Structures are given as C-alpha cells and as structure tokens.
Amino acid sequence: MLPGRKLSLLVLALFISAAYLYAFPQANLIYPAVVLMHAFGGVLAMALVLPWLLRNFRQQSWMARLAWLVLLVGGIPGLVLLKIGTRHSHYQWLYWHMAVSVLAGALLLSVWASRRGWLVSGALRRMARVATCLTLLAGLSALANYCRHKQWSSRARIQNPHMPTATMDEEGDGALGPFFPSSAQVAGGGKIPSKYFMESEVCERCHKDIYDQWKGSAHHFSSFNNQWYRKSIEYMQDVAGTKPSKWCGGCHDPAVLYSGLMDTPIKQIVHRPEAQAGLGCMMCHSIVQVKSTMGQADFLLEYPKLHELASSPNPAMRWLHDFLVDLNPEPHRRIFLKPFMREQTAEFCSACHKVHLDKPVNHYRWIRGFNEYDNWQASGVSGQGARSFYYPAKAQQCADCHMPLESSEERGNVNGYVHSHRFPAANTAVPTANDDPEQLQATEEFLKNKNLTVDIFAVSPARATDLQASAQADLNTTFAVGEEAEVKTTANATGEIAPVSAPLNRVLPPLRRGDDLRVDVVVRTKKVGHFFPGGTVDAYDTWLELKGTDDKGQTVFWSGMVEDNGKGPVEPGAHFYRSLQIDGHGNRINKRNAWATRSVVYVRLIPPGAADTVHYRMHVPETAGAKITLHARLLYRKFAWWNTQFSFAGEPDPGQPEPGVDADDRTFNFHGSLKGVSAKREEIVDVPIETVAENEVTLPVAARGSAPLQPKTELHAEDWQRWNDYGIGLFLQGDLKAAQAAFQKVTEVDAKNPDGWVNLGRVAVQEGDMERARGVLQKALALKPDLARANFFYAKVLRNDGNYEDAANRLRSVVGQYPRDRVALNDLGRTLFLQRKYQDAVQQLQAVLAIDPEDLQAHYNLMLCYNGLGDPKRAHEHEVRYMRFKADESAQAITGNYRLLHPEDNNERQAVHEHISVKLPVRSAASAPRKYTKLPDHGRISAKAKYTRLQYARPGVGN
C-alpha cells in the first residue's frame, strides 16, 4: 500500500519545489521562502518516511520498496548540504542529491502508475513503464536545466549599438542627467544610497580572502583616498567646474556620484567616508548591463533591495541571509556575477578602461582618452587580430593577467582558488603611500614577471643623419596611435643601410677609442595585452636607460639618468614611453588635466606582441679601459616626479591670472601644506623606480689606431625572434630599409618560417613596391596557404593590380579566420566599394561598427557607400560621426613653439632618432664626486614649475 495522503503530498511538494528552485533561481522574497520550505520539508520527509517504511516494508511491492529506499538515499546528501552548504567544492553532494532523487521520483511515478493499472502485466510492460517514467523525468530535468542556463547565459550580452551618438549630450542620461557627462545610468532613473557602496565588509563574511586582496588594491583606492586622484579632481573643479568632474566620478567615485554628493565641491567633503570609499565590491558587481565597448562608464547599475538583508544591523537577519546564501548561492551569484563578467571580461572592463572627452568636459571637441580595450581587441593576444607579429599559445582576456588565480579556502573558491582581487598591474604609488608592503610586492612581482624584454642587440658606426622617417603622422589620439602592427609614420625608403654587428652578445665587436657608434637596443612586449605602458600614459615616467661603464669604474655613457641621486626627475633627453600632450598655450599636460589637452607633441608606446628599437649615439672616450659594459634597463615610475610633487604640495604662485579651461599659464611651487593628505604619512611620497626588464653586454675596447669597426653577424636558429624583434622596431618607426635587412636575416636563419617572408611583405607593401611584395608573400603562402596575415597583405598587392575580386576573396579568407579584425573588415568593405558592390560593402563595414562604433575609417566608407546607394540621409549620419571622431589636424600648429623650447622632446617626436649621453666626468667614480654642468632652464618645463633641478649639458659628437 502507498503511504498516507499527507506524506505523499509532502513528497510531491518537495519535487515541485525542487523543480522551481533549480529551473528559476531568482533574487526575490518568494525564492528564499521556497528554499526554506524545501529544506524544512526535506527534513520532515526523512523523519516520516523512515519509520513508515520500517512499519510497512513487507506490505510494499519490491518496486515500491526500491523507490522509497532510493528516496531515502537521495535525501542523505540533502541533509549533509544543510550542514556544510552548497559551495562549489560541495557540488558533488548536490549532484548526488539531485540525481538520486530524480531516480527515486521516476520509480515512485512508476509505482503510482502501476496502482492505476498502467502497463502492469508482463515483465516487458513493467520495464517499459519504468523506462517511460525515467524518460519523462529525464526530459523534465533537461527542460529545467535549459530554463536555468540558456536564458541566463545569453542575458545582457555586451553588444554595441548600430550607431554611436552624434554628440556627447546624447550619451547616458543626456546633458540633464544627474551623472552626466559620465555615461553611467541607474535602473529606474534614481540614485543609490552611498552606504551601499561602502559596505564591502559585508562581503568579507563569506569572501575573506577576496576582501583582504581588494583592501590594498588600486580599485579600493580609486577615489579621494588616493592623493594623486584627489588633487586632479580638486584642480579640475577649481578650473573647469564641478559638473565636468562627474566624467571621472562614474568609474572612480560611486559612493559620491550615485548618491548625488558630487554636486558639492569635493574639497568640502573630501574627508567624509563616502569620499574615502573607493571602488567597493558593490560597484563592479552591481552592473547589470554594459551598453557598449565605448567605455566612459557606459553601464547600467541596479540597486538590489535584498542587499539590506545582508547588511542588516540585526544579527538574526544577517544569519538568515548567510544561511540561505550558503544553502543555495545561485540567486546571490546571479545578482553579483553576470555571465558577461566571466565570458566577456574584456568588454566588461572596457566600461571604465576606455574613455573619450568631448565638449561637456573639455569645451573643445571629441578626443580619445586612454584606451586599453581597442588595442587588445586588435592584437594577437585577444585572438581576434589577423595581422599580429606574434600570438600567444592561447588567447587571453584582462582577467588572465590582472586577476590571476590565488589559493583560497573561502566559501567562493573553485577547486581551492579564487581570482585575485588585488588586480595586480603597475600602480606602485598607492601601496607606497599607504605603507602596504604586501600590495607593493604583488605589484612589483607583476611588473617584473618577464612581461617585456630588453636586448642590447646591435652596434654600427654612427651615421651622419638617421632621420629616414618623419615625425609621427597620425596623432589623432592622446594615448595610443593606430592599430597594432601598423606603421604610423611617413616612411622614406631611400638611403643606404649601415651594416650592423649583431647580436652583440655573440659577435662581441671591439669598440675603438675615439669612435662614435650607434648602439641599438630592442624593447619587446611579450605578455602585455595592450599598448605598453597602459593606462593614463601622460602621467607616468617610463623610459629606457642605457649606461656604459668600463673596467676602471668610469661611467662612459649614460642616457636616462635620474636626478637627485635617483629620486628626482628623469633627464629630459631619455627615451620615454608616454603621451606628451600640451594645452592651448603650449603648456605641458602634467596635472592629470587631460581635459585641457589641445595637441599632442608625440605618443610613443609599444603595441602588444611588437617591439621598439631605440638608438643611442655613444662616444668611446680615449680614457676608456679595456672593456665597456653596457647595461640597459626599462624603468617605470608611477607617477611622474613632477606630478607627485604637485599632487602632494603643489600650489600656484601668488599674483597670477586665473587659468582658463584650455590653458593654465601659472607657475607652481611645491611648498603647500601636507596636512590631511590622503596617505599614511603627511609627507611627499618617494615613489619607487621599478626595473621592468634589463640586459647587459660587455664588449672589448680597441686602441685608437686599430682597424675600425667591421660589421659582423652570426645567425643561430634560436635568435630568429631577436632579429625579428629588431626588424619590427625598425619597421614601426618607418626605417624600412633597415627593417628589410633585419627581416631578411630571419629568412636566412630559417627559410621555412613564414614570418620572415610575411614581414618582408609588410615592408614592401609599405614602400609601395608591390612586385617585391608579391614575390616574398607568395613564398610565405607556399609554406602556409591559409596564413591570415600573409593573405591580408597579399590582398593589398592584388588590389593594387586592380584585381578586386581576388583581393576580396583573400580578405574573405582572412575574415573567415578572424571575423573581428576591424582592419581586415574595413579593407574588405573598401574593396567591395571599389567594385561598386555597395550593399555588400555596407554589410562588412557595419560589422566593423559592431566591434567599434567609433571606427573612423568605417564611418568614412559607409558615408561613401550610402552616397553610392542614393541614400543621402544615412550618408549624412555617418559623415556627422566621421567629423566628430576625426582628429583636429590644425592643432599640431600649437606644438611648434613648445618644440623650439624643448629640443629633447622634439627629438623624441621624430620617428627615427638617437639619444646621447648626459655630460659625464672623465675621472673615475671612485676617485672623486661627479660634477655636472648646470644650465639655465629655458622655456616652460613642466608647466613652468619652480623647482630646483639640474639640466645636464649634452655632449656633441666626439666629446
């Protein structure tokens, strides 16, 4: 006989509630009530079924006995889960509970059907009945699984709009929105209480390891608890007003902005807890939608009301919340961990790690701010770029580098690990100011983890002139120039190639006393997924130092010296990696005042999977010893020396005119009060200089009367990448003949390696020598017919021939492998346009805008296509966007006077240039203190700041 009706209904209720709980996890009041009902009902059922079964065991059929026994077995892991919780490491208990219970349900359903006379007689019929019930329950389980995962996994996918807005006033909530000019929005159009963003300690109860990691992170110190950021906003509000500063607040200051506090000048509230909160857990994890990859805080925040249960002051309520989350964490996970956070990590991060400025912020026009996303997306690191020089073994997203796995036993761990919420990157300033050695160590280890390499590669006789390429020709952005792996200079392929001796550590050429030589050092990005350096590169000191010392202890060459015994500014003639911007009057942007940028003197960054070749002109002194050791270091300091002084103690000298939004002509001193600065101690922080990568080589020195330097090379199979890197650096600066010679060495090392032939093809295409390009690219394609980058450049050869159809087919093969390569899609669209296949071209170009709605070339070509289709309305829409995103070419005129006053920066602006040594003493370092020539400070240096510094005399050739 079957058990009593009440017990049967209880078991049925358990199955129905289980189906609901599994299929439709939701963060509402009903769901936790059902969780509690299911838990209580399960305990009650176990308590009732066991004694009932013992009393009635003999009266049951063998099938009924089996069914109830299986149900009891399935209930055991349920009881265990009540004790230990359903953490990820306990999922096996959950799966056991579910699978065995579903089996018991199928058997009980079969028993119920047999009592009603369905398929009773005969063994085959009974087997068919059981099989039917099992199939039915399995089907319902699959349906529940579909409901649980399918909708959720596709929810709120990050997709770009079909068309970007025509003006900034249309972004976010619009010009009258409470958070404008940030693009951020809050669901329901309201505000969010500050305390919501200030309760990360609530998360610590279950996620202690993650909380401890976050506590020292740059995210935690993103707001006015960071003196550098605090000073920049105080300065911005003083000069440009309070409202434009909301452009920063969307990502930096959630507790201040989203509560409405940012309408108050920050100086009045800077020490309030809201201003010191930073980016807490709730900020990133409350984003329910990222509306595009255009950045600018283009996301939607949602305030979950049930959060008040977790943060309740009532300990019983907090216990109930934690018990429910521990027992069934899925609703909690769905509130705070959306699928795009794990599956579209880079797109998620783009919301704050990509920005632009426009009239509401800078009273000028649209300009690109810093942008980590686009150069990652276009690179081989993302697996989406077809034209990269190198590709990692596996495509990587932001979290692969910046949220590495750390061992953990906390509740949220997966297989004993959590993703680090230290967000290790390059900010050494904040942990130094906070006296946080653990965070500083994690940052330093990240910086020095072989992400880049330095190679003192070649030496050759000094040239009479080395300017084979003009200054950077595409300064349409303040932070990064162009696409990955493309030349952005006006190249000049004429001129003689000076043979080099390389690799230096193999050939060890003698350096003759009295000679002037060119030393080439190669810096290569290896495990960097974006331009190096990344972030707001107007604000750091990143430079390459080359120092030569002989065996007598004399320093014979030094470029990249740091003043004040390594604590002051970097000598101005060093090779810097940065964006050097100026305001409307030619003052350098050095106060984190990007909104005042009106022109760019130069941008020098290294793309991911690429290299930079740096040239030094070194004089070998007559007094040099028998050996000279060259030591190159890639150095990094966040922040720049001047900016740190300004941030802590900078104040304008009295009696000066008020600054404008577009220019600040004032001079500054560094004698301001340090009382109340956002740091551990009330003093100016000495930010450490980190050695990111280094290399050293020792070369013999020959007598003056000996034979001059003779070129010598050695080719080893393991050195092919060194030659390739050397060529890449030369190629990207437009020194095409030298790049061709380097890539030729790659083919001589290994003629079966297609990279050498492809890179020779790149050079030939850039030179316009399409016949030579055809020959070398055909060699690459013979080795690897489907190689995307070879087909991409070969398509350019075919298009130059007028063979548009074959060129389009080559590009289709590229796009087939890399459907998100914007440059390949743009080229395909342009080729189809030239064939007058306007509609087909539109399809390809719209695919570009789906990846990057601000792509300049796509808007230009779409304008042409729609004109060809006779659709002036759409053509005008794209013309408006093209004119919005296009660079202000006339702005380069502003740089003229600055470059006259700052010859070192003008030298750095040239695509191919050399660096010379600071003036050095002849005597040994051990015998006497060094004496340097102090020169007058001509022109505006660092916004005409009044600080004491040494400017070193530069030796001429032969000194």
XYZ file of N, CA, C and O in Angstrom, residues 129-186:
232
model
N 7.170 0.567 -18.572
C 6.600 1.573 -17.681
C 7.705 2.322 -16.948
O 7.700 3.549 -16.857
N 8.648 1.569 -16.410
C 9.760 2.189 -15.691
C 10.578 3.074 -16.643
O 10.952 4.203 -16.309
N 10.845 2.536 -17.832
C 11.626 3.303 -18.805
C 10.909 4.589 -19.205
O 11.524 5.654 -19.346
N 9.594 4.515 -19.361
C 8.817 5.707 -19.722
C 8.890 6.751 -18.622
O 9.066 7.953 -18.877
N 8.756 6.303 -17.374
C 8.829 7.240 -16.257
C 10.223 7.866 -16.143
O 10.363 9.073 -15.879
N 11.242 7.037 -16.336
C 12.601 7.575 -16.308
C 12.816 8.593 -17.419
O 13.423 9.651 -17.209
N 12.311 8.265 -18.612
C 12.450 9.182 -19.742
C 11.716 10.489 -19.479
O 12.219 11.582 -19.773
N 10.523 10.382 -18.904
C 9.744 11.578 -18.599
C 10.473 12.463 -17.598
O 10.594 13.682 -17.791
N 10.982 11.864 -16.527
C 11.703 12.651 -15.516
C 13.012 13.217 -16.072
O 13.401 14.336 -15.762
N 13.675 12.418 -16.915
C 14.908 12.909 -17.541
C 14.607 14.093 -18.453
O 15.350 15.087 -18.490
N 13.505 14.008 -19.193
C 13.109 15.112 -20.064
C 12.778 16.369 -19.284
O 13.181 17.485 -19.656
N 12.033 16.191 -18.177
C 11.710 17.341 -17.336
C 12.974 17.935 -16.716
O 13.085 19.160 -16.568
N 13.917 17.080 -16.358
C 15.183 17.570 -15.806
C 15.945 18.379 -16.849
O 16.521 19.432 -16.549
N 15.965 17.876 -18.089
C 16.640 18.604 -19.169
C 15.968 19.946 -19.421
O 16.636 20.963 -19.670
N 14.639 19.974 -19.363
C 13.905 21.226 -19.535
C 14.254 22.210 -18.422
O 14.464 23.409 -18.671
N 14.314 21.721 -17.197
C 14.687 22.583 -16.071
C 16.108 23.121 -16.240
O 16.380 24.298 -15.951
N 16.998 22.259 -16.726
C 18.380 22.681 -16.952
C 18.449 23.758 -18.038
O 19.209 24.720 -17.929
N 17.627 23.591 -19.073
C 17.557 24.588 -20.147
C 17.075 25.927 -19.588
O 17.652 26.983 -19.868
N 16.004 25.878 -18.806
C 15.470 27.108 -18.215
C 16.492 27.777 -17.301
O 16.579 29.004 -17.235
N 17.276 26.962 -16.617
C 18.259 27.501 -15.665
C 19.410 28.195 -16.378
O 19.866 29.262 -15.951
N 19.886 27.604 -17.474
C 21.126 28.068 -18.077
C 20.955 28.888 -19.348
O 21.674 29.879 -19.543
N 20.048 28.477 -20.210
C 20.014 29.066 -21.543
C 19.705 30.552 -21.500
O 20.448 31.374 -22.055
N 18.631 30.917 -20.876
C 18.255 32.317 -20.814
C 19.306 33.130 -20.064
O 19.654 34.238 -20.456
N 19.790 32.561 -18.990
C 20.734 33.281 -18.160
C 22.049 33.541 -18.881
O 22.604 34.634 -18.823
N 22.537 32.520 -19.594
C 23.838 32.660 -20.247
C 23.814 33.700 -21.361
O 24.843 34.298 -21.680
N 22.651 33.924 -21.946
C 22.552 34.906 -23.029
C 22.024 36.247 -22.551
O 21.861 37.172 -23.343
N 21.761 36.362 -21.249
C 21.195 37.587 -20.716
C 22.225 38.711 -20.679
O 23.366 38.522 -20.280
N 21.796 39.877 -21.135
C 22.622 41.089 -21.042
C 23.976 40.921 -21.711
O 24.991 41.412 -21.206
N 24.011 40.231 -22.845
C 25.258 40.158 -23.597
C 25.695 41.570 -23.980
O 24.881 42.439 -24.287
N 26.989 41.810 -23.944
C 27.503 43.133 -24.284
C 27.538 43.261 -25.800
O 28.287 42.548 -26.481
N 26.711 44.126 -26.317
C 26.629 44.356 -27.752
C 26.643 45.852 -28.009
O 26.009 46.636 -27.288
N 27.326 46.240 -29.057
C 27.410 47.651 -29.399
C 26.170 48.103 -30.150
O 25.544 47.315 -30.869
N 25.800 49.367 -30.009
C 24.673 49.894 -30.781
C 25.031 49.974 -32.260
O 26.212 49.957 -32.629
N 24.021 50.060 -33.100
C 24.271 50.142 -34.546
C 24.960 51.459 -34.927
O 25.681 51.512 -35.918
N 24.751 52.492 -34.125
C 25.309 53.796 -34.443
C 25.631 54.528 -33.143
O 24.801 54.592 -32.245
N 26.841 55.076 -33.036
C 27.137 55.880 -31.848
C 26.387 57.206 -31.905
O 25.909 57.615 -32.959
N 26.294 57.866 -30.786
C 25.577 59.135 -30.752
C 26.357 60.202 -31.518
O 27.576 60.132 -31.679
N 25.621 61.210 -31.977
C 26.244 62.288 -32.740
C 26.963 63.280 -31.839
O 27.896 63.965 -32.269
N 26.556 63.358 -30.584
C 27.188 64.270 -29.638
C 27.262 63.599 -28.276
O 26.544 62.634 -27.998
N 28.082 64.120 -27.406
C 28.179 63.596 -26.048
C 26.899 63.853 -25.266
O 26.567 63.100 -24.342
N 26.166 64.897 -25.638
C 24.932 65.234 -24.923
C 23.891 64.125 -24.994
O 22.939 64.116 -24.208
N 24.037 63.204 -25.943
C 23.086 62.104 -26.089
C 23.534 60.849 -25.356
O 22.834 59.843 -25.363
N 24.697 60.884 -24.744
C 25.211 59.701 -24.051
C 24.620 59.603 -22.651
O 24.276 60.603 -22.024
N 24.516 58.384 -22.129
C 23.990 58.174 -20.784
C 22.588 58.723 -20.642
O 21.716 58.504 -21.501
N 22.345 59.448 -19.568
C 21.039 60.062 -19.333
C 20.893 61.405 -20.030
O 19.891 62.105 -19.821
N 21.890 61.807 -20.816
C 21.813 63.075 -21.507
C 22.338 64.221 -20.672
O 22.671 64.076 -19.490
N 22.389 65.395 -21.289
C 23.021 66.556 -20.674
C 22.382 66.960 -19.351
O 23.035 67.565 -18.506
N 21.096 66.628 -19.178
C 20.412 66.991 -17.933
C 20.415 65.862 -16.912
O 19.819 65.984 -15.840
N 21.059 64.754 -17.230
C 21.096 63.611 -16.328
C 21.894 63.903 -15.068
O 22.817 64.732 -15.079
N 21.593 63.210 -13.987
C 22.267 63.502 -12.710
C 23.733 63.123 -12.683
O 24.480 63.627 -11.836
N 24.176 62.231 -13.590
C 25.560 61.769 -13.562
C 26.364 62.254 -14.771
O 27.535 61.934 -14.901
N 25.748 62.974 -15.671
C 26.397 63.458 -16.890
C 27.527 64.430 -16.527
O 27.385 65.191 -15.566
N 28.673 64.371 -17.258
C 28.951 63.721 -18.535
C 29.432 62.273 -18.478
O 29.874 61.743 -19.490
N 29.390 61.632 -17.324
C 29.570 60.181 -17.300
C 28.389 59.541 -18.025
O 27.263 60.051 -17.974
N 28.629 58.425 -18.712
C 27.558 57.719 -19.417
C 26.797 56.768 -18.506
O 25.880 56.084 -18.963
N 27.163 56.706 -17.234
C 26.543 55.748 -16.315
C 25.067 56.055 -16.102
O 24.645 57.222 -16.115
N 24.298 55.004 -15.881
C 22.884 55.122 -15.581
C 22.526 54.179 -14.438
O 23.198 53.165 -14.223
N 21.470 54.525 -13.721
C 20.948 53.695 -12.643
C 19.565 53.220 -13.043
O 18.740 54.009 -13.528
